Coordinates of C-alpha atoms in Angstrom, one line a residue:
Chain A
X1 CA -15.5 -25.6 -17.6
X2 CA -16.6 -29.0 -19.6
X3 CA -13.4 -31.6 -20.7
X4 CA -14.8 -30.5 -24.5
X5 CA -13.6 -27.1 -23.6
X6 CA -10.1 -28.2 -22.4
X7 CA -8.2 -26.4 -24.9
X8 CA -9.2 -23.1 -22.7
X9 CA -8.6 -24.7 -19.0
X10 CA -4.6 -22.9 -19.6
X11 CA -5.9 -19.4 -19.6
X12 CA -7.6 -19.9 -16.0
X13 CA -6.4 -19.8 -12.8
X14 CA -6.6 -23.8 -11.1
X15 CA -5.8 -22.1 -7.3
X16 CA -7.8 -24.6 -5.7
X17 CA -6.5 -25.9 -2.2
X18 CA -7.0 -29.6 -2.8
X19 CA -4.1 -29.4 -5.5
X20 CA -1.1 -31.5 -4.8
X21 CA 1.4 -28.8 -5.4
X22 CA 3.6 -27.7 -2.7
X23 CA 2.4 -24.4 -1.0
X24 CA 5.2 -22.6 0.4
X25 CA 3.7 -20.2 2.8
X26 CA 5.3 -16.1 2.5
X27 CA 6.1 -14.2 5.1
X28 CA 6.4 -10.0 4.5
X29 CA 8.6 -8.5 6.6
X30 CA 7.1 -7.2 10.1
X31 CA 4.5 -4.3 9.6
X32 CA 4.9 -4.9 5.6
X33 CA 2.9 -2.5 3.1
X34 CA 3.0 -0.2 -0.2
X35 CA 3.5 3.3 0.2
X36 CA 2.8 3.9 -3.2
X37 CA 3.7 2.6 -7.2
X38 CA 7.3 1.5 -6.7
X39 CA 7.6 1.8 -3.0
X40 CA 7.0 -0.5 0.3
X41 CA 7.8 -0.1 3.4
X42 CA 8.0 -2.4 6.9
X43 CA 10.0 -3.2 9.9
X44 CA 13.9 -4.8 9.4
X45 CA 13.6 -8.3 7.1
X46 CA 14.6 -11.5 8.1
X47 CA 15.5 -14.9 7.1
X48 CA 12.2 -15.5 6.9
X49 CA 11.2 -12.9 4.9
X50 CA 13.8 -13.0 1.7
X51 CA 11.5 -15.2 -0.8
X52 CA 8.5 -12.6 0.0
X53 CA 11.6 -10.1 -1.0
X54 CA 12.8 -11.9 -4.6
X55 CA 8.7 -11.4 -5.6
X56 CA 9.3 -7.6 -5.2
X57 CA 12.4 -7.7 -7.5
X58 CA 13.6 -4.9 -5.4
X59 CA 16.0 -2.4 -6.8
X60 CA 16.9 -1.0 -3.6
X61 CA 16.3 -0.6 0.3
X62 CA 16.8 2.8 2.4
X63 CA 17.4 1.5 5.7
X64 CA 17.1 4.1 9.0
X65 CA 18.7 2.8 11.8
X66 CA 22.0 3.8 14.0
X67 CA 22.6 0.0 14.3
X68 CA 24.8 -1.5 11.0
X69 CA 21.9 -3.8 9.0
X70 CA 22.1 -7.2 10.1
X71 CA 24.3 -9.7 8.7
X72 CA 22.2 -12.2 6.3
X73 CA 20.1 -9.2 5.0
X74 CA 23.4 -7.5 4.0
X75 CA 24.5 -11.3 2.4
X76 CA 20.9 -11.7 0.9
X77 CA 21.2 -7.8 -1.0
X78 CA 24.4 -8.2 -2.4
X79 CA 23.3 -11.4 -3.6
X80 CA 20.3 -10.2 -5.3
X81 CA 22.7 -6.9 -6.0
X82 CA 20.6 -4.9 -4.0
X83 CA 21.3 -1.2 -3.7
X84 CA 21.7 0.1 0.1
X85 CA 21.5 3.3 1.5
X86 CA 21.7 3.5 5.1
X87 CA 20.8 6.7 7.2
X88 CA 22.0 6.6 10.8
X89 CA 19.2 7.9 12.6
X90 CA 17.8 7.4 15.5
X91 CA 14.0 7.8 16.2
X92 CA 12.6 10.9 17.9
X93 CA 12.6 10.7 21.7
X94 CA 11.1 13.5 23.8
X95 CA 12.3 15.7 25.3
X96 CA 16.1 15.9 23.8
X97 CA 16.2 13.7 20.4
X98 CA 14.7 14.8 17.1
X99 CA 15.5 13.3 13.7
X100 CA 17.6 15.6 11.7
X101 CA 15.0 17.0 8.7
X102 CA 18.3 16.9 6.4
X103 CA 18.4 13.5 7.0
X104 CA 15.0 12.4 6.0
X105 CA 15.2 15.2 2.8
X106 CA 18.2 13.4 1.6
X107 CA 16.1 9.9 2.1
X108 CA 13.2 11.2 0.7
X109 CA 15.5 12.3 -2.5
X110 CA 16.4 8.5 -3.1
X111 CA 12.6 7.5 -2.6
X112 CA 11.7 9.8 -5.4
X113 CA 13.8 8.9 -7.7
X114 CA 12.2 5.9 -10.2
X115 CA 15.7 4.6 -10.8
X116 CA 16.2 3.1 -7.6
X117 CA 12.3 1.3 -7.7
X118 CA 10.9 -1.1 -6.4
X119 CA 12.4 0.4 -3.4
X120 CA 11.5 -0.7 0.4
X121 CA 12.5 1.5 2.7
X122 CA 12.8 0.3 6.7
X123 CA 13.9 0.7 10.3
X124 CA 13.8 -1.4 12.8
X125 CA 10.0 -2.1 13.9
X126 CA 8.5 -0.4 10.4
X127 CA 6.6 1.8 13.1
X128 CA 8.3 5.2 13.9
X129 CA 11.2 6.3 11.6
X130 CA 9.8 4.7 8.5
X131 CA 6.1 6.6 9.5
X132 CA 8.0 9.7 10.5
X133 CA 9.2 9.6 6.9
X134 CA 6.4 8.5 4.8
X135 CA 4.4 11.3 7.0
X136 CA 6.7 13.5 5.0
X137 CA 6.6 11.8 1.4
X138 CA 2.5 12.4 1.9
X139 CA 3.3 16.4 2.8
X140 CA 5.2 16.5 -0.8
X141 CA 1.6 15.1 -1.9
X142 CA 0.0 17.6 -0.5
X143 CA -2.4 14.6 2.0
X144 CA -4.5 16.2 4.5
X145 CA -2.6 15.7 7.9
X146 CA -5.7 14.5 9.2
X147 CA -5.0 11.5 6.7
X148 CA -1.4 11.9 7.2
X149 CA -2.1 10.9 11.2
X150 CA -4.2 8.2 10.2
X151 CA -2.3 6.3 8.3
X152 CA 1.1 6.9 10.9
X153 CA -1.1 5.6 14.0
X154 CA -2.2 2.8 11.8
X155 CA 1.6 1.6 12.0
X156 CA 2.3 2.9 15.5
X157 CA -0.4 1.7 17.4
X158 CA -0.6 3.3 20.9
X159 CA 3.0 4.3 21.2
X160 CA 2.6 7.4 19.4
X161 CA 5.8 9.5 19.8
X162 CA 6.6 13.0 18.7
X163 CA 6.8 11.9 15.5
X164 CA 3.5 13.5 14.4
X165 CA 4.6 16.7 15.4
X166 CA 7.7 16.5 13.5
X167 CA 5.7 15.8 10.7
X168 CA 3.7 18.8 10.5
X169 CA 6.4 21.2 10.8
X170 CA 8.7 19.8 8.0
X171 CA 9.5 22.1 5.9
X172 CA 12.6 20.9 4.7
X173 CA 13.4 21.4 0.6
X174 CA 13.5 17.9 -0.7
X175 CA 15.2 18.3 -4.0
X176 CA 14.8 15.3 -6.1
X177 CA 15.5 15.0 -10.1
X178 CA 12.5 15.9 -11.7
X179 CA 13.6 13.9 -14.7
X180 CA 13.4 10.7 -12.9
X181 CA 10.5 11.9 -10.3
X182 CA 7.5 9.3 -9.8
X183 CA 4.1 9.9 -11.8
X184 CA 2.1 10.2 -8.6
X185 CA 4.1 13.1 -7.0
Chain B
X1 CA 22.5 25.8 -6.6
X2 CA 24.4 29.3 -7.3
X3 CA 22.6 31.3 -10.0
X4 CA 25.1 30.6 -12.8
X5 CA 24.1 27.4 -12.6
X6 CA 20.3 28.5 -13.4
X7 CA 20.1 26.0 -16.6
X8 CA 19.6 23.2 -14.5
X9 CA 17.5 24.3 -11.9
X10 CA 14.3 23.7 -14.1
X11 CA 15.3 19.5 -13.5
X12 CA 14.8 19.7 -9.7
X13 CA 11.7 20.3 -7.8
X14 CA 11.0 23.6 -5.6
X15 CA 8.8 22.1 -3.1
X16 CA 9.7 24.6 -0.2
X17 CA 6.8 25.5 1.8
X18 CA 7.1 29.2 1.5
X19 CA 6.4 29.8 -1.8
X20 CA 3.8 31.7 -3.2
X21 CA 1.9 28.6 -5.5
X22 CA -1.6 28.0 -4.0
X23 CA -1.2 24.5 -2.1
X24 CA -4.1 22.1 -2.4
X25 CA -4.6 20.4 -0.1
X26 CA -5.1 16.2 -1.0
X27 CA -7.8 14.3 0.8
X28 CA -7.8 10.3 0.3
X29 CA -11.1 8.6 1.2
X30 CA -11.2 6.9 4.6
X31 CA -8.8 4.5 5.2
X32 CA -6.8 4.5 2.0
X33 CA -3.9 2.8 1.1
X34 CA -2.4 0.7 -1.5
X35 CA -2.8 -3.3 -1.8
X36 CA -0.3 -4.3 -4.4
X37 CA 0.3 -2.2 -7.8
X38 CA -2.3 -1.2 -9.5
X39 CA -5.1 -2.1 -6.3
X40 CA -5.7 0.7 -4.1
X41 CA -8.1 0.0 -0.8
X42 CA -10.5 2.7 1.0
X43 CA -14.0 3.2 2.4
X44 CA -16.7 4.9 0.8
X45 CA -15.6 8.1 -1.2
X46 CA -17.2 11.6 -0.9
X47 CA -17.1 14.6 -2.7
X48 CA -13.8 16.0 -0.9
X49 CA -11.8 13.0 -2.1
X50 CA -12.8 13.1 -5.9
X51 CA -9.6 15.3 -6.9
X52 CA -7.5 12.7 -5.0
X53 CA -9.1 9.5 -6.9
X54 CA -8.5 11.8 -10.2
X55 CA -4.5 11.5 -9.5
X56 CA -5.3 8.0 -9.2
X57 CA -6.1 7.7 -12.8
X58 CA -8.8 5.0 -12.0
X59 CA -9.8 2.5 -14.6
X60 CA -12.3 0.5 -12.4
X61 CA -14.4 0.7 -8.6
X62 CA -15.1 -2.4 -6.8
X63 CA -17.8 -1.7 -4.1
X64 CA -19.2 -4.1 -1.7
X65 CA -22.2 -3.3 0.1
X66 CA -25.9 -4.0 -0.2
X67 CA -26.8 -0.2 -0.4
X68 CA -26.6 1.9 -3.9
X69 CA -23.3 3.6 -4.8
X70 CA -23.8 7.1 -3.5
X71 CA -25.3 10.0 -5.9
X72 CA -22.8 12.2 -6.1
X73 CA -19.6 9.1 -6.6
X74 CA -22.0 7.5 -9.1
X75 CA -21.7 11.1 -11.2
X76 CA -18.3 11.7 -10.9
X77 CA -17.4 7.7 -12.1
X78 CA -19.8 8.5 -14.9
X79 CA -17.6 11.8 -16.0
X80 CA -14.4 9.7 -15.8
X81 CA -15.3 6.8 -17.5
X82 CA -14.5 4.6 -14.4
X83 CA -16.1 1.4 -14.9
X84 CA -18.0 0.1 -10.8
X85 CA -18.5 -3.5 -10.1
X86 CA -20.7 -3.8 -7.3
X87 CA -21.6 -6.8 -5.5
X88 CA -24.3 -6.2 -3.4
X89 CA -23.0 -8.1 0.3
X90 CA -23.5 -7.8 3.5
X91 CA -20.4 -7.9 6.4
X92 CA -20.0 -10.7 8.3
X93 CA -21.7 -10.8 11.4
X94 CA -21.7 -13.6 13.8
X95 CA -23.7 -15.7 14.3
X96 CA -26.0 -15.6 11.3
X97 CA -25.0 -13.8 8.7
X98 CA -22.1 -14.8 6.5
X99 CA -20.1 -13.4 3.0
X100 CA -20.8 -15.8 0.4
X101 CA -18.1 -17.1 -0.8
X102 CA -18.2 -17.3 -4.4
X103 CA -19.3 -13.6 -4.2
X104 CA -15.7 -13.3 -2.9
X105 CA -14.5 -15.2 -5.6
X106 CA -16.0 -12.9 -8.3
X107 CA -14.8 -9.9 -7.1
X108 CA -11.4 -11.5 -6.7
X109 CA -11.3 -12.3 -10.3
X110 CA -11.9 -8.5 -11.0
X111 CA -9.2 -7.2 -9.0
X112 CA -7.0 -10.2 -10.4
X113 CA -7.3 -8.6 -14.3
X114 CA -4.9 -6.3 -14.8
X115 CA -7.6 -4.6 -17.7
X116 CA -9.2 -3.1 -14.6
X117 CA -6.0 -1.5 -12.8
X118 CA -6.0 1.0 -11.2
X119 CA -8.9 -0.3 -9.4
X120 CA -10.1 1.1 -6.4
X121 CA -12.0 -1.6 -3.9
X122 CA -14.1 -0.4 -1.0
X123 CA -16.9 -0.7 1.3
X124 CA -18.3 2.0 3.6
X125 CA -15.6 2.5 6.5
X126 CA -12.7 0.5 4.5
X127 CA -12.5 -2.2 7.9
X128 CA -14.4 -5.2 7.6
X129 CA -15.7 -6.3 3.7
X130 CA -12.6 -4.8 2.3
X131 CA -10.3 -6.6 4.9
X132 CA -12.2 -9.6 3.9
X133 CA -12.0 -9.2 0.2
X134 CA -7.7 -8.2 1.0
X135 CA -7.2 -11.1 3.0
X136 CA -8.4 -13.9 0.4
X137 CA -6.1 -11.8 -2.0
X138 CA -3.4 -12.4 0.6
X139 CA -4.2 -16.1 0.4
X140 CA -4.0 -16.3 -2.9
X141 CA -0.4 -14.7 -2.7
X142 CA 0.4 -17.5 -0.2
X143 CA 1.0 -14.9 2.7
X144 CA 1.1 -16.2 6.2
X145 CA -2.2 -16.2 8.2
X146 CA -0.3 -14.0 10.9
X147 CA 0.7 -11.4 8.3
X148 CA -2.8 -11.6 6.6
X149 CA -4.3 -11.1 10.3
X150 CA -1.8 -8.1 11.2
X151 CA -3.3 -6.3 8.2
X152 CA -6.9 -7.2 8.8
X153 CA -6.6 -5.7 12.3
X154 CA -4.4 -2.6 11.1
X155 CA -7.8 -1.0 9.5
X156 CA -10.3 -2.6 11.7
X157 CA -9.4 -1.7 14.7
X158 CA -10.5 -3.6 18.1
X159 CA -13.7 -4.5 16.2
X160 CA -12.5 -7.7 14.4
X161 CA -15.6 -9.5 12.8
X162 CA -16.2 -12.9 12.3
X163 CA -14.3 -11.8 9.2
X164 CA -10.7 -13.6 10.3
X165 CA -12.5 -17.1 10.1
X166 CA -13.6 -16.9 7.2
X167 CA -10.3 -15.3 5.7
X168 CA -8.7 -18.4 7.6
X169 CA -11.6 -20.8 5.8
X170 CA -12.1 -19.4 2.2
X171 CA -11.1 -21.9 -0.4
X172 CA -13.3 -20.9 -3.0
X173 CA -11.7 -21.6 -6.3
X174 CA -10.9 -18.0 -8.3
X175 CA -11.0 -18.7 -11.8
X176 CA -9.5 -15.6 -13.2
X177 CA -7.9 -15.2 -16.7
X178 CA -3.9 -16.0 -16.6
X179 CA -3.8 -14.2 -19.9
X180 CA -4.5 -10.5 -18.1
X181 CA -3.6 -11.9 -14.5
X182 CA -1.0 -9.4 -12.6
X183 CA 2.4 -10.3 -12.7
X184 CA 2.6 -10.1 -8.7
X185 CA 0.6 -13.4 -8.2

């Protein structure tokens, strides 16, 4: 770009790294990512994390967890006015604990409804519960489990628990509004 | 819902596994998933994921490699008016061979023009070109280098390239149009 073409320099991008402007660094929550249009997904958010959060512009935030959500993350949601919805669950644990499929129909309900996007749902680590539940959001579209498994172990790592198995046999009826359902279901 | 209560059923979904409708099955190219709205990620599609990529509604395909697009992807593009951009690079591969920069930069600026979402950027596997391309994105969104690193590693696996370095080192200036820029920047 020439100085006798200045009047254009405003429509472009000036991203260089030897600007003098302030660079504040963000900082997703642990195991951040998009699920899909209107939904993200990652472990519980900090301090830290809560300018990354005002970019989203976040309508609401499914949290599962048995624990009550921390302090400053329940300051910094009402704040923003922030819609909650907190299911109590505990992970799956072999050989006695298993994730209610009620409970994650009833979640799912909330994640498919466009009124409550941009939503980010979380647990704890943004590993088990919140794969164990976006397993099940890809079974409603219709994913190969082969693809479904993929992308859970991508977030669990080794620790894979019974999660995946859980996954395949829901069958639960997940009945969300189909008036205010997502395009990409 | 009780039967004389049948007007409304029509407004939720029937998504029960034991119906009768013929279920296809959806199959999203090799390691798939969403980079911000309207920027999907993947490897290489085939034939198996073309009804998947029609859900998608995809305006643009960014593909880096230095071989051609594949036959039967360059068809399918054709029939849907998807528009490719392909910039013909090699990976990363220490100690010789490097990702140009600016080629970086240029594809950036594609992804960066919302006149091209839904765009779907990929290599062959979906690891190392795209992580590259992802993680100057992630720069450019001012993300930390240990969150930009913890998704570079989530799709490539133990086999991280020289790729991080230059993540950590690209400064290339990305000159793309603010008029058309997405508003998640």
């Amino acid at each position: 770009m020439t100085s006798s073409n200045s009047s254009n320099i405003s429509k472009f991008s000036n991203n260089n790294s030897n600007n003098n402007e302030e660079v504040k660094v963000m900082v997703p929550p642990l195991n951040f990512a998009m699920v899909a249009p209107g939904v993200y997904r990652s472990g519980h958010p900090n301090r830290q994390n809560f300018p990354f959060l005002k970019k989203l512009g976040l309508k609401s935030l499914i949290y599962l967890s048995p624990d009550d959500i921390r302090e400053e993350l329940d300051q910094f949601v009402k704040e923003q006015k922030i819609q909650i919805f907190h299911y109590r669950i505990d992970g799956n644990k072999e050989p006695f604990m298993e994730i209610e499929e009620k409970e994650i129909s009833s979640a799912l309900v909330k994640v498919l409804d466009v009124r409550n996007h941009p939503v980010l749902i979380h647990c704890n680590k943004g590993k088990h519960r919140i794969g164990c539940l976006v397993g099940c959001l890809r079974k409603l579209q219709k994913w190969s489990m082969t693809s479904i498994f993929d992308e859970y172990r991508r977030f669990a790592g080794t620790k894979v628990l019974a999660d995946q198995e859980f996954i395949e046999i829901f069958s639960e009826h997940v009945p969300y509004n189909l008036d205010f359902g997502p395009t990409w279901l």
